[in-house]
mmCIF file of C-alpha atoms in Angstrom:
data_model
loop_
_atom_site.group_PDB
_atom_site.id
_atom_site.type_symbol
_atom_site.label_atom_id
_atom_site.label_comp_id
_atom_site.label_asym_id
_atom_site.label_seq_id
_atom_site.Cartn_x
_atom_site.Cartn_y
_atom_site.Cartn_z
ATOM 1 C CA UNK A 1 -28.558 -6.401 -4.753
ATOM 2 C CA UNK A 2 -28.995 -7.511 -1.325
ATOM 3 C CA UNK A 3 -27.084 -5.283 1.376
ATOM 4 C CA UNK A 4 -26.514 -2.350 -1.476
ATOM 5 C CA UNK A 5 -27.921 0.638 -2.014
ATOM 6 C CA UNK A 6 -28.882 1.678 -5.885
ATOM 7 C CA UNK A 7 -27.201 5.137 -6.854
ATOM 8 C CA UNK A 8 -29.841 7.108 -6.582
ATOM 9 C CA UNK A 9 -30.477 6.199 -3.155
ATOM 10 C CA UNK A 10 -26.429 6.458 -2.619
ATOM 11 C CA UNK A 11 -26.754 9.809 -4.097
ATOM 12 C CA UNK A 12 -29.106 11.106 -1.081
ATOM 13 C CA UNK A 13 -27.367 9.627 1.062
ATOM 14 C CA UNK A 14 -24.020 11.069 0.558
ATOM 15 C CA UNK A 15 -24.944 14.497 -1.266
ATOM 16 C CA UNK A 16 -23.082 13.337 -4.346
ATOM 17 C CA UNK A 17 -24.992 13.906 -7.939
ATOM 18 C CA UNK A 18 -25.528 10.462 -9.482
ATOM 19 C CA UNK A 19 -23.569 11.998 -12.559
ATOM 20 C CA UNK A 20 -20.618 13.100 -10.608
ATOM 21 C CA UNK A 21 -20.906 9.518 -8.757
ATOM 22 C CA UNK A 22 -20.798 8.155 -12.401
ATOM 23 C CA UNK A 23 -17.866 10.188 -13.289
ATOM 24 C CA UNK A 24 -15.850 8.872 -10.347
ATOM 25 C CA UNK A 25 -16.918 5.525 -11.118
ATOM 26 C CA UNK A 26 -15.231 5.985 -14.669
ATOM 27 C CA UNK A 27 -12.273 7.884 -12.998
ATOM 28 C CA UNK A 28 -11.262 5.034 -10.477
ATOM 29 C CA UNK A 29 -11.954 7.525 -7.558
ATOM 30 C CA UNK A 30 -14.615 5.619 -5.906
ATOM 31 C CA UNK A 31 -16.497 3.306 -7.741
ATOM 32 C CA UNK A 32 -19.287 0.899 -6.822
ATOM 33 C CA UNK A 33 -19.497 -2.104 -4.923
ATOM 34 C CA UNK A 34 -21.310 -4.246 -7.608
ATOM 35 C CA UNK A 35 -22.368 -3.176 -11.381
ATOM 36 C CA UNK A 36 -24.818 -5.695 -12.776
ATOM 37 C CA UNK A 37 -23.578 -7.149 -15.832
ATOM 38 C CA UNK A 38 -26.953 -7.236 -17.812
ATOM 39 C CA UNK A 39 -28.130 -3.567 -16.400
ATOM 40 C CA UNK A 40 -25.404 -2.066 -15.492
ATOM 41 C CA UNK A 41 -26.686 -0.154 -12.567
ATOM 42 C CA UNK A 42 -24.259 0.397 -10.034
ATOM 43 C CA UNK A 43 -24.892 -0.620 -6.323
ATOM 44 C CA UNK A 44 -22.802 0.969 -3.710
ATOM 45 C CA UNK A 45 -22.426 -0.547 0.061
ATOM 46 C CA UNK A 46 -23.219 1.692 3.381
ATOM 47 C CA UNK A 47 -19.101 1.361 3.901
ATOM 48 C CA UNK A 48 -18.579 3.577 1.115
ATOM 49 C CA UNK A 49 -20.140 6.363 2.616
ATOM 50 C CA UNK A 50 -16.894 7.180 4.788
ATOM 51 C CA UNK A 51 -15.321 7.428 1.134
ATOM 52 C CA UNK A 52 -17.560 9.386 -0.593
ATOM 53 C CA UNK A 53 -18.058 11.941 2.565
ATOM 54 C CA UNK A 54 -13.948 12.207 2.086
ATOM 55 C CA UNK A 55 -13.868 12.938 -1.347
ATOM 56 C CA UNK A 56 -17.174 15.682 -0.695
ATOM 57 C CA UNK A 57 -15.262 17.931 1.903
ATOM 58 C CA UNK A 58 -12.351 17.662 -0.015
ATOM 59 C CA UNK A 59 -13.732 18.875 -3.264
ATOM 60 C CA UNK A 60 -15.269 21.287 -1.395
ATOM 61 C CA UNK A 61 -11.718 22.474 -0.538
ATOM 62 C CA UNK A 62 -11.129 21.885 -4.101
ATOM 63 C CA UNK A 63 -8.284 19.363 -3.769
ATOM 64 C CA UNK A 64 -7.501 17.906 -7.229
ATOM 65 C CA UNK A 65 -9.116 14.545 -8.060
ATOM 66 C CA UNK A 66 -5.661 12.755 -8.354
ATOM 67 C CA UNK A 67 -4.996 14.017 -4.646
ATOM 68 C CA UNK A 68 -7.741 13.083 -2.952
ATOM 69 C CA UNK A 69 -7.331 9.490 -4.933
ATOM 70 C CA UNK A 70 -3.664 9.550 -3.578
ATOM 71 C CA UNK A 71 -5.124 9.991 -0.221
ATOM 72 C CA UNK A 72 -8.275 7.120 -0.479
ATOM 73 C CA UNK A 73 -5.086 4.874 -1.633
ATOM 74 C CA UNK A 74 -2.702 5.284 1.211
ATOM 75 C CA UNK A 75 -5.314 5.615 4.208
ATOM 76 C CA UNK A 76 -2.218 6.923 6.227
ATOM 77 C CA UNK A 77 -2.795 10.586 7.949
ATOM 78 C CA UNK A 78 0.675 11.498 7.149
ATOM 79 C CA UNK A 79 0.177 11.169 3.608
ATOM 80 C CA UNK A 80 -3.002 13.022 3.895
ATOM 81 C CA UNK A 81 -1.169 16.123 6.126
ATOM 82 C CA UNK A 82 1.126 16.125 3.356
ATOM 83 C CA UNK A 83 -1.019 15.938 0.496
ATOM 84 C CA UNK A 84 -3.699 18.752 2.294
ATOM 85 C CA UNK A 85 -0.081 21.347 3.623
ATOM 86 C CA UNK A 86 0.442 21.107 -0.443
ATOM 87 C CA UNK A 87 -2.984 21.890 -1.243
ATOM 88 C CA UNK A 88 -2.756 24.521 1.528
ATOM 89 C CA UNK A 89 0.298 26.233 -0.474
ATOM 90 C CA UNK A 90 -0.831 26.330 -3.407
ATOM 91 C CA UNK A 91 -4.600 27.971 -2.239
ATOM 92 C CA UNK A 92 -2.461 30.088 -0.243
ATOM 93 C CA UNK A 93 -0.158 31.340 -3.688
ATOM 94 C CA UNK A 94 -3.751 31.715 -5.490
ATOM 95 C CA UNK A 95 -5.127 33.931 -2.524
ATOM 96 C CA UNK A 96 -1.637 36.002 -2.957
ATOM 97 C CA UNK A 97 -1.850 35.911 -6.729
ATOM 98 C CA UNK A 98 -5.796 37.707 -6.627
ATOM 99 C CA UNK A 99 -4.701 40.071 -4.503
ATOM 100 C CA UNK A 100 -2.322 41.231 -6.789
ATOM 101 C CA UNK A 101 -5.174 41.204 -9.938
ATOM 102 C CA UNK A 102 -7.683 42.908 -7.346
ATOM 103 C CA UNK A 103 -4.710 45.358 -6.474
ATOM 104 C CA UNK A 104 -3.169 46.355 -9.958
ATOM 105 C CA UNK A 105 -7.287 45.829 -11.338
ATOM 106 C CA UNK A 106 -8.132 49.069 -9.071
ATOM 107 C CA UNK A 107 -4.903 51.220 -9.416
ATOM 108 C CA UNK A 108 -5.559 50.358 -13.177
ATOM 109 C CA UNK A 109 -9.212 51.487 -13.003
ATOM 110 C CA UNK A 110 -8.621 54.558 -10.593
ATOM 111 C CA UNK A 111 -5.348 55.995 -13.019
ATOM 112 C CA UNK A 112 -5.767 54.544 -16.917
ATOM 113 C CA UNK A 113 -2.638 56.237 -17.779
ATOM 114 C CA UNK A 114 -0.979 53.365 -15.890
ATOM 115 C CA UNK A 115 -1.641 51.157 -18.598
ATOM 116 C CA UNK A 116 0.796 52.189 -20.892
ATOM 117 C CA UNK A 117 3.319 53.789 -19.142
ATOM 118 C CA UNK A 118 5.985 55.435 -21.094
ATOM 119 C CA UNK A 119 9.427 54.091 -20.880
ATOM 120 C CA UNK A 120 10.652 52.716 -24.064
ATOM 121 C CA UNK A 121 14.181 53.100 -25.707
ATOM 122 C CA UNK A 122 15.464 52.206 -29.213
ATOM 123 C CA UNK A 123 19.060 49.881 -28.960
ATOM 124 C CA UNK A 124 20.882 48.402 -31.510
ATOM 125 C CA UNK A 125 22.169 45.012 -29.866
ATOM 126 C CA UNK A 126 24.926 43.012 -30.967
ATOM 127 C CA UNK A 127 24.585 39.735 -31.247
ATOM 128 C CA UNK A 128 25.209 37.455 -28.562
ATOM 129 C CA UNK A 129 27.118 34.040 -28.609
ATOM 130 C CA UNK A 130 25.524 31.612 -25.827
ATOM 131 C CA UNK A 131 25.424 28.384 -24.417
ATOM 132 C CA UNK A 132 21.409 27.522 -24.394
ATOM 133 C CA UNK A 133 18.333 25.692 -23.104
ATOM 134 C CA UNK A 134 15.209 25.098 -24.949
ATOM 135 C CA UNK A 135 12.009 23.365 -23.980
ATOM 136 C CA UNK A 136 8.378 23.425 -25.004
ATOM 137 C CA UNK A 137 6.699 24.643 -22.372
ATOM 138 C CA UNK A 138 3.300 26.264 -20.778
ATOM 139 C CA UNK A 139 3.045 30.148 -19.213
ATOM 140 C CA UNK A 140 2.402 28.722 -15.711
ATOM 141 C CA UNK A 141 5.927 26.712 -15.881
ATOM 142 C CA UNK A 142 8.265 29.443 -17.080
ATOM 143 C CA UNK A 143 9.956 29.894 -13.748
ATOM 144 C CA UNK A 144 10.159 26.467 -13.386
ATOM 145 C CA UNK A 145 12.014 25.939 -16.281
ATOM 146 C CA UNK A 146 14.046 28.676 -16.214
ATOM 147 C CA UNK A 147 15.124 28.259 -12.780
ATOM 148 C CA UNK A 148 16.444 24.736 -13.724
ATOM 149 C CA UNK A 149 18.042 25.397 -16.812
ATOM 150 C CA UNK A 150 20.526 28.620 -15.362
ATOM 151 C CA UNK A 151 21.078 25.487 -12.233
ATOM 152 C CA UNK A 152 22.033 23.064 -15.658
ATOM 153 C CA UNK A 153 24.202 26.445 -17.195
ATOM 154 C CA UNK A 154 26.306 27.790 -13.879
ATOM 155 C CA UNK A 155 29.011 26.014 -15.190
ATOM 156 C CA UNK A 156 29.196 28.334 -18.143
ATOM 157 C CA UNK A 157 31.839 31.186 -18.007
ATOM 158 C CA UNK A 158 29.425 33.808 -18.759
ATOM 159 C CA UNK A 159 30.055 37.418 -20.244
ATOM 160 C CA UNK A 160 26.950 38.637 -19.268
ATOM 161 C CA UNK A 161 23.190 38.701 -17.634
ATOM 162 C CA UNK A 162 21.388 35.360 -18.127
ATOM 163 C CA UNK A 163 18.109 35.818 -20.410
ATOM 164 C CA UNK A 164 15.435 33.865 -22.251
ATOM 165 C CA UNK A 165 14.118 33.725 -25.789
ATOM 166 C CA UNK A 166 10.292 33.862 -26.548
ATOM 167 C CA UNK A 167 8.137 33.525 -29.535
ATOM 168 C CA UNK A 168 6.826 36.663 -30.884
ATOM 169 C CA UNK A 169 3.582 35.810 -31.125
ATOM 170 C CA UNK A 170 1.743 35.180 -27.366
ATOM 171 C CA UNK A 171 0.483 31.376 -27.328
ATOM 172 C CA UNK A 172 -2.044 29.936 -24.642
ATOM 173 C CA UNK A 173 -0.611 26.584 -25.570
ATOM 174 C CA UNK A 174 2.992 25.300 -24.654
ATOM 175 C CA UNK A 175 5.862 27.191 -26.925
ATOM 176 C CA UNK A 176 9.587 26.888 -27.306
ATOM 177 C CA UNK A 177 11.308 28.762 -24.650
ATOM 178 C CA UNK A 178 15.287 29.053 -24.963
ATOM 179 C CA UNK A 179 17.027 29.737 -21.711
ATOM 180 C CA UNK A 180 20.854 31.687 -22.821
ATOM 181 C CA UNK A 181 24.002 32.423 -21.000
ATOM 182 C CA UNK A 182 26.322 35.030 -22.743
ATOM 183 C CA UNK A 183 29.363 33.249 -23.654
ATOM 184 C CA UNK A 184 32.722 33.880 -25.801
ATOM 185 C CA UNK A 185 32.495 30.299 -27.082
ATOM 186 C CA UNK A 186 28.876 29.604 -27.321
ATOM 187 C CA UNK A 187 27.596 27.258 -29.743
ATOM 188 C CA UNK A 188 24.161 29.570 -30.253
ATOM 189 C CA UNK A 189 24.326 32.939 -32.151
ATOM 190 C CA UNK A 190 21.731 35.198 -30.639
ATOM 191 C CA UNK A 191 20.757 37.851 -34.209
ATOM 192 C CA UNK A 192 21.253 41.543 -32.482
ATOM 193 C CA UNK A 193 20.329 44.733 -34.809
ATOM 194 C CA UNK A 194 17.570 47.255 -33.508
ATOM 195 C CA UNK A 195 15.545 46.509 -30.381
ATOM 196 C CA UNK A 196 12.585 48.215 -28.692
ATOM 197 C CA UNK A 197 13.590 48.016 -24.945
ATOM 198 C CA UNK A 198 11.728 48.755 -21.533
ATOM 199 C CA UNK A 199 14.099 48.813 -18.690
ATOM 200 C CA UNK A 200 11.785 47.245 -15.940
ATOM 201 C CA UNK A 201 12.432 47.042 -12.349
ATOM 202 C CA UNK A 202 10.408 44.819 -9.814
ATOM 203 C CA UNK A 203 9.185 41.451 -9.328
ATOM 204 C CA UNK A 204 8.476 38.966 -12.725
ATOM 205 C CA UNK A 205 4.927 38.580 -11.778
ATOM 206 C CA UNK A 206 4.347 42.502 -12.680
ATOM 207 C CA UNK A 207 6.385 42.390 -16.104
ATOM 208 C CA UNK A 208 3.365 42.752 -17.975
ATOM 209 C CA UNK A 209 3.540 46.338 -17.551
ATOM 210 C CA UNK A 210 6.389 46.158 -19.710
ATOM 211 C CA UNK A 211 4.697 44.504 -22.608
ATOM 212 C CA UNK A 212 2.162 46.702 -22.230
ATOM 213 C CA UNK A 213 4.376 49.736 -22.858
ATOM 214 C CA UNK A 214 6.594 48.146 -25.630
ATOM 215 C CA UNK A 215 2.909 47.178 -27.556
ATOM 216 C CA UNK A 216 1.989 51.246 -27.246
ATOM 217 C CA UNK A 217 5.376 52.434 -28.263
ATOM 218 C CA UNK A 218 4.815 50.367 -31.697
ATOM 219 C CA UNK A 219 1.893 51.562 -32.073
ATOM 220 C CA UNK A 220 1.541 53.908 -35.061
ATOM 221 C CA UNK A 221 5.520 53.914 -35.189
ATOM 222 C CA UNK A 222 5.407 52.246 -38.475
ATOM 223 C CA UNK A 223 7.296 49.325 -36.984
ATOM 224 C CA UNK A 224 6.520 45.274 -35.671
ATOM 225 C CA UNK A 225 7.870 42.534 -34.178
ATOM 226 C CA UNK A 226 10.953 41.029 -36.399
ATOM 227 C CA UNK A 227 11.204 37.647 -34.270
ATOM 228 C CA UNK A 228 11.355 36.179 -31.197
ATOM 229 C CA UNK A 229 11.659 38.610 -28.088
ATOM 230 C CA UNK A 230 14.186 38.341 -25.580
ATOM 231 C CA UNK A 231 14.506 39.254 -21.503
ATOM 232 C CA UNK A 232 17.514 39.752 -20.243
ATOM 233 C CA UNK A 233 17.554 39.621 -16.500
ATOM 234 C CA UNK A 234 20.064 42.013 -15.366
ATOM 235 C CA UNK A 235 19.250 41.822 -11.708
ATOM 236 C CA UNK A 236 17.382 38.815 -10.208
ATOM 237 C CA UNK A 237 16.903 35.707 -7.859
ATOM 238 C CA UNK A 238 20.808 34.764 -7.198
ATOM 239 C CA UNK A 239 21.826 38.444 -6.771
ATOM 240 C CA UNK A 240 20.199 38.758 -3.189
ATOM 241 C CA UNK A 241 18.288 41.401 -3.551
ATOM 242 C CA UNK A 242 14.565 41.618 -3.053
ATOM 243 C CA UNK A 243 11.978 41.291 -5.654
ATOM 244 C CA UNK A 244 11.377 44.851 -6.234
ATOM 245 C CA UNK A 245 14.595 45.820 -7.161
ATOM 246 C CA UNK A 246 15.004 43.056 -9.643
ATOM 247 C CA UNK A 247 16.180 44.516 -13.106
ATOM 248 C CA UNK A 248 15.241 42.853 -16.638
ATOM 249 C CA UNK A 249 14.990 43.938 -19.626
ATOM 250 C CA UNK A 250 12.766 43.574 -22.463
ATOM 251 C CA UNK A 251 13.969 43.660 -25.679
ATOM 252 C CA UNK A 252 11.317 43.103 -29.159
ATOM 253 C CA UNK A 253 13.384 42.950 -32.388
ATOM 254 C CA UNK A 254 12.117 45.652 -34.842
ATOM 255 C CA UNK A 255 11.485 45.921 -38.758
ATOM 256 C CA UNK A 256 9.609 48.428 -41.132
ATOM 257 C CA UNK A 257 6.512 47.685 -42.547
ATOM 258 C CA UNK A 258 5.504 47.652 -45.628
ATOM 259 C CA UNK A 259 3.485 50.721 -46.394
#
């Protein structure tokens, strides 16, 4: 293969392993200049060093392969700046999330009793008529789905705060989530009944406090979760208040377990 480097030499020159180069080939990110049809040996041109270096540097920054593919295909500084700015924003969000997790973990280790703060009450809630939107959603997309759903429901003549319904069992995969807006003429009836309610104040990302408290309260009561759980957003993003003043009722329907 005149003028070409075999994969081993190209790997050493670019400091990208041969296994990774094969993966990049299979994904279409960095294809060899030539693949021998008889032996399957890959050959790379010296001109491909630049693309390999770009890929290596961007992967060090954890830029997703799809974004790198777009950068290489466009070869446009504006596209590169836009995609790297988007990645920077995501990285800063992850860093902020990590800082919150570290702070919360430290607080829980210093004060284990804060794992299950007590603020659960029992209520009998009436049935609620509502307009609803349901979609299969993964946890990391809950906020985006609910925000879009509530924007679609703004025309409803609401008679109460918006809310959402989630399956009783937590799952890693996408699950059916229902956004609802209470209305007298709503076509959907959300059942009433006996509920355990945690009145949470603070950012949505910290609502695990409420779920832990409900779980701790439920233990030993002789009751179980009777069906889908609800979150009722009494004060939220549309009310012009800071996140630490958001108010949410987390509601678990209850029934007595069989002895």
